[in-house]
Tab-separated table of C-alpha atoms and ligand atoms in Angstrom:
chain	number	residue	atom	x	y	z
A	17	MET	CA	16.624	30.297	9.391
A	18	THR	CA	12.921	29.536	9.208
A	19	PRO	CA	11.770	29.904	5.591
A	20	GLU	CA	8.678	31.929	4.833
A	21	PRO	CA	5.616	29.662	4.580
A	22	SER	CA	5.378	30.462	0.881
A	23	ALA	CA	8.851	28.936	0.415
A	24	LEU	CA	7.899	25.643	2.036
A	25	PRO	CA	7.884	22.613	-0.304
A	26	ASP	CA	4.160	22.035	0.030
A	27	ASP	CA	3.393	20.825	-3.478
A	28	LEU	CA	3.993	17.094	-3.133
A	29	LEU	CA	3.886	16.694	-6.908
A	30	ALA	CA	6.632	19.267	-7.578
A	31	PRO	CA	9.623	17.540	-9.246
A	32	ASP	CA	11.907	17.999	-6.206
A	33	ALA	CA	9.291	16.582	-3.828
A	34	VAL	CA	8.704	13.574	-6.104
A	35	ARG	CA	12.448	12.933	-6.378
A	36	ASP	CA	13.075	13.311	-2.645
A	37	PRO	CA	9.779	13.222	-0.735
A	38	ASP	CA	11.567	12.865	2.603
A	39	ALA	CA	13.550	16.078	2.233
A	40	ALA	CA	10.303	17.942	1.514
A	41	ALA	CA	8.594	16.324	4.511
A	42	ALA	CA	11.570	17.185	6.746
A	43	VAL	CA	11.295	20.895	5.913
A	44	LEU	CA	7.548	20.876	6.565
A	45	ARG	CA	7.969	18.941	9.822
A	46	ALA	CA	10.637	21.320	11.112
A	47	HIS	CA	9.033	24.607	10.075
A	48	ASP	CA	5.277	24.149	9.911
A	49	PRO	CA	4.151	20.678	11.012
A	50	VAL	CA	0.473	21.472	10.444
A	51	HIS	CA	0.656	23.329	7.159
A	52	TRP	CA	-2.081	24.499	4.793
A	53	SER	CA	-1.034	23.605	1.245
A	54	ALA	CA	-2.677	25.796	-1.345
A	55	ALA	CA	-1.461	23.373	-4.042
A	56	HIS	CA	-3.457	20.484	-2.577
A	57	ARG	CA	-6.092	22.500	-0.727
A	58	ALA	CA	-5.321	20.278	2.247
A	59	TRP	CA	-3.550	20.353	5.615
A	60	LEU	CA	-0.190	18.573	5.574
A	61	VAL	CA	0.464	16.923	8.958
A	62	SER	CA	4.039	15.672	9.267
A	63	ARG	CA	5.001	14.987	12.920
A	64	TYR	CA	4.909	11.489	14.337
A	65	ASP	CA	2.798	12.355	17.408
A	66	ASP	CA	0.255	14.300	15.352
A	67	VAL	CA	-0.064	11.543	12.735
A	68	VAL	CA	-0.513	8.850	15.386
A	69	ALA	CA	-3.129	10.987	17.178
A	70	ALA	CA	-4.921	11.639	13.874
A	71	PHE	CA	-5.489	7.910	13.371
A	72	ARG	CA	-7.583	7.939	16.546
A	73	ASN	CA	-9.342	11.248	16.007
A	74	PRO	CA	-13.070	10.828	15.246
A	75	ALA	CA	-13.099	14.329	13.734
A	76	LEU	CA	-11.168	12.811	10.802
A	77	SER	CA	-13.214	10.538	8.565
A	78	SER	CA	-12.038	7.829	6.165
A	79	ASP	CA	-15.226	8.110	4.112
A	80	ARG	CA	-13.514	9.793	1.153
A	81	VAL	CA	-14.966	8.276	-2.019
A	82	ARG	CA	-18.637	9.080	-1.441
A	83	PRO	CA	-18.035	12.865	-1.355
A	84	VAL	CA	-16.268	12.621	-4.749
A	85	MET	CA	-19.182	10.635	-6.183
A	86	SER	CA	-21.848	12.958	-4.878
A	87	SER	CA	-20.051	16.018	-6.258
A	88	SER	CA	-20.075	14.504	-9.778
A	89	ASP	CA	-22.982	15.217	-12.114
A	90	ALA	CA	-22.398	12.047	-14.194
A	91	PRO	CA	-25.380	9.647	-14.395
A	92	SER	CA	-25.332	6.720	-11.979
A	93	ASP	CA	-24.912	4.184	-14.809
A	94	ASP	CA	-21.744	5.968	-15.992
A	95	PRO	CA	-18.911	3.385	-15.789
A	96	THR	CA	-16.726	5.601	-13.562
A	97	GLN	CA	-19.627	6.153	-11.186
A	98	ARG	CA	-20.303	2.418	-11.100
A	99	ILE	CA	-16.694	1.591	-10.230
A	100	LEU	CA	-16.546	4.395	-7.668
A	101	GLY	CA	-19.776	2.947	-6.268
A	102	LEU	CA	-17.989	-0.362	-5.770
A	103	MET	CA	-15.014	1.371	-4.154
A	104	SER	CA	-17.190	3.502	-1.888
A	105	GLU	CA	-18.192	0.326	-0.034
A	106	TRP	CA	-14.584	-0.710	0.634
A	107	MET	CA	-13.889	-0.867	4.332
A	108	VAL	CA	-10.801	1.324	3.946
A	109	VAL	CA	-13.080	4.220	2.966
A	110	THR	CA	-15.841	3.656	5.526
A	111	ASP	CA	-16.298	4.790	9.114
A	112	PRO	CA	-17.931	2.888	11.985
A	113	PRO	CA	-20.396	1.275	12.237
A	114	ALA	CA	-20.151	0.045	8.590
A	115	HIS	CA	-16.386	-0.348	8.959
A	116	THR	CA	-16.662	-2.294	12.206
A	117	ARG	CA	-18.794	-4.975	10.614
A	118	LEU	CA	-16.684	-5.330	7.442
A	119	ARG	CA	-13.452	-5.417	9.435
A	120	ARG	CA	-14.808	-8.082	11.784
A	121	LEU	CA	-15.809	-10.364	8.903
A	122	ALA	CA	-12.568	-9.831	6.953
A	123	GLY	CA	-10.457	-10.152	10.116
A	124	ALA	CA	-11.986	-13.517	10.935
A	125	ALA	CA	-11.278	-14.755	7.385
A	126	PHE	CA	-7.654	-13.565	7.613
A	127	ARG	CA	-7.179	-15.354	10.925
A	128	GLN	CA	-8.639	-18.524	9.468
A	129	GLN	CA	-6.140	-18.366	6.601
A	130	GLN	CA	-3.237	-18.963	8.995
A	131	ILE	CA	-0.987	-16.619	7.100
A	132	ALA	CA	2.140	-17.954	8.824
A	133	ALA	CA	1.455	-21.356	7.254
A	134	MET	CA	1.754	-19.733	3.813
A	135	GLU	CA	5.518	-19.176	4.213
A	136	ASP	CA	6.562	-22.343	2.387
A	137	ARG	CA	4.273	-21.600	-0.519
A	138	ILE	CA	5.525	-17.995	-0.747
A	139	GLN	CA	9.153	-19.194	-0.633
A	140	ALA	CA	8.413	-21.604	-3.500
A	141	LEU	CA	6.790	-18.811	-5.540
A	142	VAL	CA	9.742	-16.476	-4.932
A	143	ASP	CA	12.197	-19.202	-5.943
A	144	GLU	CA	10.240	-19.864	-9.137
A	145	LEU	CA	10.240	-16.160	-9.990
A	146	VAL	CA	13.967	-15.754	-9.250
A	147	ASP	CA	14.749	-18.855	-11.358
A	148	ALA	CA	12.811	-17.392	-14.292
A	149	PHE	CA	14.333	-13.940	-13.724
A	150	VAL	CA	17.858	-15.343	-13.955
A	151	ALA	CA	17.070	-17.712	-16.816
A	152	ASP	CA	15.659	-14.810	-18.882
A	153	GLY	CA	18.731	-12.699	-18.110
A	154	GLY	CA	16.271	-10.461	-16.241
A	155	ALA	CA	17.275	-6.912	-15.483
A	156	ASP	CA	14.103	-5.377	-14.048
A	157	LEU	CA	13.375	-6.614	-10.560
A	158	VAL	CA	9.911	-5.041	-10.480
A	159	ALA	CA	8.683	-6.869	-13.597
A	160	GLY	CA	10.512	-10.075	-12.708
A	161	VAL	CA	9.775	-10.538	-9.021
A	162	ALA	CA	8.291	-7.652	-7.021
A	163	TYR	CA	5.260	-7.182	-9.270
A	164	PRO	CA	4.092	-10.743	-9.984
A	165	LEU	CA	4.536	-12.118	-6.447
A	166	PRO	CA	1.782	-10.294	-4.493
A	167	ALA	CA	-0.865	-10.663	-7.230
A	168	THR	CA	-0.229	-14.396	-7.325
A	169	VAL	CA	-0.406	-14.678	-3.539
A	170	ILE	CA	-3.732	-12.815	-3.408
A	171	ALA	CA	-5.176	-14.841	-6.302
A	172	GLU	CA	-4.257	-18.076	-4.523
A	173	MET	CA	-5.501	-16.806	-1.176
A	174	LEU	CA	-8.893	-16.010	-2.691
A	175	GLY	CA	-9.024	-19.475	-4.218
A	176	ALA	CA	-8.825	-18.367	-7.869
A	177	PRO	CA	-7.500	-20.959	-10.324
A	178	ALA	CA	-3.788	-20.625	-11.181
A	179	ALA	CA	-4.645	-20.001	-14.834
A	180	ASP	CA	-6.264	-16.673	-13.850
A	181	ARG	CA	-3.209	-15.173	-12.113
A	182	ASP	CA	-2.235	-12.905	-14.987
A	183	ARG	CA	-5.689	-11.403	-15.118
A	184	PHE	CA	-5.330	-10.435	-11.452
A	185	ARG	CA	-2.216	-8.462	-12.286
A	186	ALA	CA	-3.970	-6.559	-15.074
A	187	TRP	CA	-7.025	-5.791	-12.921
A	188	SER	CA	-4.821	-4.516	-10.140
A	189	ASP	CA	-3.252	-1.992	-12.544
A	190	GLU	CA	-6.661	-0.960	-13.776
A	191	LEU	CA	-7.912	-0.434	-10.232
A	192	ALA	CA	-4.925	1.771	-9.482
A	193	LEU	CA	-5.559	3.788	-12.615
A	194	VAL	CA	-9.182	4.415	-11.676
A	195	ALA	CA	-8.484	5.035	-7.992
A	196	PHE	CA	-5.586	7.431	-8.546
A	197	GLY	CA	-6.142	8.616	-12.093
A	198	ALA	CA	-9.835	9.514	-12.125
A	199	GLY	CA	-10.610	12.848	-13.669
A	200	GLY	CA	-9.833	12.314	-17.343
A	201	ASP	CA	-6.676	13.644	-18.992
A	202	ALA	CA	-4.324	12.542	-21.764
A	203	ARG	CA	-4.808	9.045	-20.447
A	204	ALA	CA	-8.567	9.177	-20.908
A	205	ASP	CA	-8.398	6.322	-23.378
A	206	ARG	CA	-6.477	4.111	-20.939
A	207	HIS	CA	-9.008	5.103	-18.312
A	208	GLU	CA	-11.871	3.900	-20.515
A	209	ARG	CA	-10.098	0.600	-21.128
A	210	ALA	CA	-9.381	0.246	-17.429
A	211	LEU	CA	-13.075	0.652	-16.688
A	212	ARG	CA	-13.963	-2.074	-19.159
A	213	GLY	CA	-11.338	-4.310	-17.533
A	214	LEU	CA	-12.794	-3.641	-14.118
A	215	GLU	CA	-16.268	-4.561	-15.286
A	216	GLU	CA	-14.750	-7.867	-16.371
A	217	MET	CA	-13.142	-8.204	-12.919
A	218	VAL	CA	-16.483	-7.623	-11.210
A	219	GLY	CA	-18.068	-10.293	-13.408
A	220	TYR	CA	-15.233	-12.691	-12.605
A	221	PHE	CA	-15.492	-12.177	-8.837
A	222	ARG	CA	-19.270	-12.570	-9.033
A	223	GLN	CA	-18.829	-15.991	-10.626
A	224	LEU	CA	-16.178	-16.942	-8.090
A	225	VAL	CA	-18.498	-15.926	-5.240
A	226	ALA	CA	-21.338	-17.998	-6.737
A	227	LEU	CA	-18.992	-20.980	-7.088
A	228	ARG	CA	-17.823	-20.709	-3.471
A	229	ARG	CA	-21.381	-20.380	-2.201
A	230	ARG	CA	-22.107	-23.691	-3.924
A	231	GLU	CA	-18.783	-25.350	-3.148
A	232	PRO	CA	-16.924	-23.711	-0.248
A	233	GLY	CA	-13.189	-24.419	-0.082
A	234	ASP	CA	-10.471	-23.607	2.440
A	235	ASP	CA	-9.702	-20.286	0.735
A	236	MET	CA	-10.275	-16.814	2.146
A	237	LEU	CA	-13.282	-16.040	-0.023
A	238	SER	CA	-15.096	-19.120	1.341
A	239	ALA	CA	-14.148	-18.019	4.870
A	240	MET	CA	-15.753	-14.619	4.225
A	241	LEU	CA	-19.084	-16.082	3.104
A	242	GLY	CA	-20.135	-16.316	6.753
A	243	ASP	CA	-22.958	-18.430	7.981
A	244	ASP	CA	-25.126	-15.924	9.771
A	245	GLN	CA	-27.509	-13.208	8.637
A	246	ASP	CA	-24.843	-10.597	9.145
A	247	GLY	CA	-22.537	-12.243	6.562
A	248	LEU	CA	-21.317	-10.324	3.516
A	249	SER	CA	-23.680	-9.882	0.569
A	250	ASP	CA	-22.505	-10.830	-2.938
A	251	ASP	CA	-21.798	-7.172	-3.756
A	252	GLU	CA	-19.793	-6.769	-0.568
A	253	LEU	CA	-17.802	-9.915	-1.296
A	254	VAL	CA	-16.981	-8.681	-4.795
A	255	GLY	CA	-15.911	-5.349	-3.287
A	256	MET	CA	-13.785	-7.115	-0.668
A	257	CYS	CA	-11.973	-9.189	-3.320
A	258	ALA	CA	-11.238	-6.028	-5.310
A	259	LEU	CA	-10.049	-4.220	-2.175
A	260	LEU	CA	-7.691	-7.025	-1.176
A	261	LEU	CA	-6.194	-6.998	-4.656
A	262	PHE	CA	-5.907	-3.221	-4.732
A	263	ALA	CA	-4.582	-2.814	-1.178
A	264	GLY	CA	-2.260	-5.797	-1.236
A	265	HIS	CA	-0.652	-5.687	-4.655
A	266	GLU	CA	1.045	-2.403	-5.495
A	267	THR	CA	1.958	-1.779	-1.863
A	268	THR	CA	3.814	-5.076	-1.513
A	269	THR	CA	5.495	-4.662	-4.905
A	270	ASN	CA	6.811	-1.303	-3.748
A	271	ALA	CA	7.804	-2.647	-0.328
A	272	ILE	CA	10.040	-5.234	-2.026
A	273	ALA	CA	11.487	-2.874	-4.640
A	274	ASN	CA	12.064	-0.016	-2.178
A	275	ALA	CA	13.727	-2.334	0.351
A	276	ILE	CA	16.084	-3.744	-2.285
A	277	ARG	CA	16.912	-0.245	-3.451
A	278	LEU	CA	17.670	0.917	0.105
A	279	LEU	CA	19.650	-2.118	1.235
A	280	THR	CA	21.768	-2.488	-1.894
A	281	ALA	CA	22.750	1.193	-1.881
A	282	ASP	CA	25.261	0.294	0.846
A	283	PRO	CA	27.210	-2.863	-0.150
A	284	ALA	CA	28.467	-3.461	3.418
A	285	LEU	CA	24.906	-3.359	4.767
A	286	ARG	CA	23.647	-5.541	1.902
A	287	ASP	CA	26.261	-8.209	2.596
A	288	ARG	CA	25.679	-8.092	6.354
A	289	VAL	CA	21.958	-8.754	5.862
A	290	ARG	CA	22.659	-11.430	3.234
A	291	ASP	CA	25.044	-13.281	5.578
A	292	ASP	CA	22.816	-13.208	8.661
A	293	PRO	CA	19.194	-14.295	8.048
A	294	ALA	CA	18.245	-12.921	11.478
A	295	LEU	CA	18.886	-9.421	10.134
A	296	VAL	CA	16.340	-9.668	7.313
A	297	ASN	CA	13.420	-8.810	9.618
A	298	PRO	CA	14.942	-5.652	11.108
A	299	ALA	CA	16.193	-4.641	7.658
A	300	VAL	CA	12.673	-4.917	6.215
A	301	GLU	CA	11.229	-2.919	9.150
A	302	GLU	CA	13.796	-0.178	8.570
A	303	ALA	CA	12.941	-0.183	4.858
A	304	LEU	CA	9.222	0.134	5.690
A	305	ARG	CA	10.068	3.069	7.970
A	306	LEU	CA	12.520	4.850	5.667
A	307	VAL	CA	11.049	4.128	2.218
A	308	GLY	CA	7.545	2.832	3.002
A	309	PRO	CA	5.206	2.221	0.038
A	310	ILE	CA	2.597	4.723	1.266
A	311	LYS	CA	3.725	8.304	1.765
A	312	VAL	CA	0.364	9.942	2.373
A	313	LEU	CA	-3.080	8.936	3.676
A	314	VAL	CA	-6.066	11.242	3.238
A	315	ARG	CA	-8.784	12.022	5.761
A	316	TRP	CA	-11.865	14.260	5.554
A	317	VAL	CA	-12.558	16.625	8.414
A	318	VAL	CA	-16.058	16.079	9.831
A	319	GLU	CA	-15.771	18.369	12.868
A	320	ASP	CA	-13.902	21.631	13.480
A	321	HIS	CA	-10.912	21.159	15.770
A	322	GLU	CA	-7.573	22.693	16.748
A	323	LEU	CA	-4.152	21.258	16.026
A	324	ARG	CA	-0.969	23.104	17.028
A	325	GLY	CA	-2.878	26.353	17.065
A	326	ARG	CA	-4.448	25.855	13.634
A	327	THR	CA	-8.186	25.579	13.173
A	328	ILE	CA	-8.986	22.575	11.016
A	329	ARG	CA	-12.472	23.014	9.618
A	330	ARG	CA	-15.218	20.632	8.679
A	331	GLY	CA	-15.164	19.853	4.935
A	332	GLU	CA	-11.380	20.312	4.633
A	333	ARG	CA	-8.934	17.532	3.881
A	334	VAL	CA	-5.960	16.396	5.924
A	335	TYR	CA	-2.961	14.624	4.393
A	336	LEU	CA	-1.150	12.459	6.934
A	337	LEU	CA	2.498	12.365	5.846
A	338	LEU	CA	3.558	8.884	6.906
A	339	ASN	CA	7.020	9.539	5.516
A	340	GLY	CA	7.291	12.664	7.662
A	341	ALA	CA	6.221	10.751	10.782
A	342	ASN	CA	8.565	7.852	10.065
A	343	ARG	CA	11.647	10.100	10.037
A	344	ASP	CA	10.649	12.363	12.913
A	345	PRO	CA	13.801	12.906	15.018
A	346	GLU	CA	11.641	13.327	18.142
A	347	ARG	CA	10.584	9.697	17.775
A	348	PHE	CA	13.522	8.063	15.952
A	349	PRO	CA	17.080	9.048	16.919
A	350	ARG	CA	19.290	9.364	13.808
A	351	PRO	CA	16.079	9.149	11.766
A	352	ASP	CA	17.647	8.918	8.303
A	353	ALA	CA	20.008	6.043	9.159
A	354	VAL	CA	19.323	2.326	8.719
A	355	ASP	CA	19.677	0.990	12.274
A	356	LEU	CA	19.130	-2.750	12.493
A	357	ALA	CA	19.019	-2.619	16.299
A	358	ARG	CA	16.134	-0.143	16.391
A	359	GLU	CA	13.105	-0.857	18.528
A	360	ARG	CA	10.740	-2.747	16.223
A	361	ALA	CA	7.583	-1.714	14.479
A	362	THR	CA	6.848	1.680	15.955
A	363	HIS	CA	6.769	3.119	12.438
A	364	VAL	CA	3.434	3.981	10.848
A	365	ALA	CA	4.000	2.380	7.422
A	366	PHE	CA	0.912	0.198	8.016
A	367	GLY	CA	-1.163	2.960	9.593
A	368	ARG	CA	-2.690	2.709	13.066
A	369	GLY	CA	-6.058	2.518	14.764
A	370	ILE	CA	-9.170	0.916	13.352
A	371	HIS	CA	-7.934	0.941	9.723
A	372	ALA	CA	-4.421	-0.366	10.465
A	373	CYS	CA	-3.385	-2.648	7.613
A	374	ILE	CA	-5.176	-5.969	7.892
A	375	GLY	CA	-2.634	-7.562	5.535
A	376	ALA	CA	0.480	-6.421	7.429
A	377	GLN	CA	1.486	-9.912	8.507
A	378	LEU	CA	1.167	-11.231	4.962
A	379	ALA	CA	2.977	-8.206	3.517
A	380	ARG	CA	5.848	-8.648	5.968
A	381	ILE	CA	6.193	-12.340	5.159
A	382	GLU	CA	6.209	-11.702	1.403
A	383	THR	CA	8.695	-8.835	1.692
A	384	ARG	CA	11.049	-10.690	4.032
A	385	ILE	CA	11.081	-13.818	1.892
A	386	ALA	CA	11.552	-11.862	-1.358
A	387	VAL	CA	14.276	-9.587	0.035
A	388	GLY	CA	16.130	-12.381	1.879
A	389	THR	CA	16.015	-14.651	-1.172
A	390	LEU	CA	17.114	-11.964	-3.635
A	391	LEU	CA	20.089	-10.928	-1.494
A	392	ARG	CA	21.119	-14.551	-0.973
A	393	ARG	CA	20.643	-15.785	-4.500
A	394	LEU	CA	21.914	-12.771	-6.445
A	395	PRO	CA	25.300	-11.912	-4.916
A	396	GLY	CA	26.545	-8.393	-5.461
A	397	LEU	CA	22.995	-7.229	-6.264
A	398	ARG	CA	22.883	-3.508	-6.992
A	399	VAL	CA	20.597	-1.033	-8.705
A	400	ALA	CA	21.694	0.199	-12.119
A	401	GLY	CA	21.302	3.955	-12.412
A	402	GLU	CA	18.896	6.097	-10.427
A	403	PRO	CA	15.318	4.942	-11.151
A	404	ALA	CA	12.790	7.750	-10.918
A	405	TYR	CA	9.842	7.627	-8.546
A	406	LEU	CA	6.429	7.943	-10.171
A	407	PRO	CA	4.793	11.340	-9.625
A	408	THR	CA	2.047	10.319	-7.198
A	409	ILE	CA	1.080	11.810	-3.866
A	410	ALA	CA	0.139	8.618	-2.081
A	411	SER	CA	2.645	5.983	-3.077
A	412	ARG	CA	6.416	5.680	-3.235
A	413	ALA	CA	6.698	3.685	-6.419
A	414	GLN	CA	8.994	3.174	-9.344
A	415	GLU	CA	7.796	1.586	-12.566
A	416	SER	CA	10.943	-0.506	-12.907
A	417	LEU	CA	14.062	-1.335	-10.889
A	418	PRO	CA	16.963	-2.125	-13.211
A	419	VAL	CA	19.556	-4.218	-11.380
A	420	VAL	CA	22.829	-6.003	-11.987
A	421	HIS	CA	24.482	-8.761	-9.972
A	422	ASP	CA	27.657	-10.788	-10.026
A	423	GLY	CA	27.005	-13.738	-12.310
A	424	SER	CA	24.564	-16.576	-11.976
A	425	ALA	CA	22.076	-17.201	-9.210
A	426	VAL	CA	23.000	-19.243	-6.174
A	427	GLY	CA	20.974	-22.341	-5.198
A	428	SER	CA	17.216	-22.330	-5.248
A	429	ARG	CA	16.308	-23.202	-1.667
A	430	PRO	CA	17.404	-21.800	1.676
B	20	HEM	C1	3.950	-3.523	2.505
B	20	HEM	C2	2.731	-3.634	2.019
B	20	HEM	C3	1.556	-2.883	2.590
B	20	HEM	C4	1.517	-1.618	3.119
B	20	HEM	C5	2.665	-0.620	3.299
B	20	HEM	C6	0.147	-1.372	3.520
B	20	HEM	C7	-0.279	-0.211	4.141
B	20	HEM	C8	-1.565	0.008	4.586
B	20	HEM	C9	-2.006	1.193	5.285
B	20	HEM	C10	-1.124	2.410	5.623
B	20	HEM	C11	-3.316	1.048	5.573
B	20	HEM	C12	-4.212	2.033	6.334
B	20	HEM	C13	-5.092	2.835	5.402
B	20	HEM	C14	-5.844	3.940	6.109
B	20	HEM	O1	-5.728	4.117	7.333
B	20	HEM	O2	-6.557	4.670	5.412
B	20	HEM	C15	-3.729	-0.244	5.038
B	20	HEM	C16	-5.005	-0.765	5.104
B	20	HEM	C17	-5.387	-1.944	4.501
B	20	HEM	N1	-4.567	-2.891	3.928
B	20	HEM	FE1	-2.559	-2.744	3.679
B	20	HEM	N2	-0.606	-2.469	3.205
B	20	HEM	C18	0.208	-3.421	2.661
B	20	HEM	C19	-0.144	-4.689	2.235
B	20	HEM	C20	-1.414	-5.227	2.310
B	20	HEM	C21	-1.793	-6.569	1.913
B	20	HEM	C22	-0.824	-7.642	1.421
B	20	HEM	C23	-3.148	-6.670	2.059
B	20	HEM	C24	-4.080	-7.816	1.793
B	20	HEM	C25	-3.899	-8.794	0.979
B	20	HEM	C26	-3.615	-5.381	2.561
B	20	HEM	C27	-4.929	-5.079	2.833
B	20	HEM	C28	-5.347	-3.926	3.460
B	20	HEM	C29	-6.746	-3.645	3.743
B	20	HEM	C30	-7.932	-4.527	3.385
B	20	HEM	C31	-6.759	-2.407	4.406
B	20	HEM	C32	-7.994	-1.670	4.943
B	20	HEM	C33	-8.177	-1.989	6.414
B	20	HEM	C34	-9.319	-1.234	7.047
B	20	HEM	O3	-9.825	-0.289	6.454
B	20	HEM	O4	-9.723	-1.607	8.163
B	20	HEM	N3	-2.542	-4.539	2.710
B	20	HEM	N4	-2.640	-0.861	4.453
């Protein structure tokens, strides 16, 4: 029976929706795929075809920080406003033509980095982390491996000295706190500290930019300096460094942790993937589809339009439910099952269209190497208990992933 709209699980922060976001998305997708949520004051779009079309719809804008800034009455030198000012220039929250230029310059720097050539280095980092994890009698896979790996990779990619790696991790947390936690609440004090930390980050990146202007290296920051008039300004470079850290850290941490959680829940599947390295890629793609790090992306409506008979009006917000799209039975037969023979990469875990994840190749390499290595080196790996997801709309994240495994680690190299 079709539930009344009022009974639909349209508060994505309700405890049941946080615990099982896919069950909530399934009900919405089946009963009201373009649903107005009073709780979020936003349209929830949950079908695969609609989400894919939305990525290409010019009536939906990515420019979503500037409206928040302009609606605030805080002075422009207020620390929150200053940090939001930095974020408002990030390419992920801009529309063409500003986006086109930033994406072109960042894309060229990514290509120049030859991400595929980073595999050996990433394998060595993962091995180091797993060695330390086992030596410490580690129990939390997030703290031990999934969390430190991506921050280190980004720090190295930007050409920051190894000694500064830990600071990257702290700044990444602070960015997340400001980006997701703005608004002041019981954590106001942490928010203040985060802002001070971010000011330090801006100062650090400014110095790094100045250094690379004087002495370019073969790192990504040097590649982004550009040699023509259209190159990135110092402010833009600082913003780009912060964006890469923000976009590439927590997401990859969650990709690794969520994949391990999914694959170890079924010991037969876990052992099959462990014993056949060719299955690691499809297993990671299924994990990205089924338990992807980003559940929801937000767009602002800049033009009235119709969708499945609903009128979506200018000034409203649309939430694209990536987790709804990725389990849509119209697109994926047996949508809730892990199927290692599934047609590859038609999921939307990395978005689509002009903003499609620019770090997807790097993220896939990191996740595959981490997942493959953990399954191989920690036999019998399984999650202890039922870790809770954090109550956030956008990300599928757990603070920790307690695990157990059968005895000591195996080998250190493939
Ligand atoms: C598994 C890990 C990752 C996932 C699931 C992920 C997901 C996404 C998604 C869904 C978008 C589209 C956002 C939108 O349309 O509004 C995006 C954009 C972006 N991602 Fe990723 N990402 C991951 C890792 C990375 C990494 C490692 C980097 C870089 C080091 C990165 C850098 C970016 C950037 C810069 C953008 C903005 C692109 C643009 O606006 O043109 N991401 N990512």
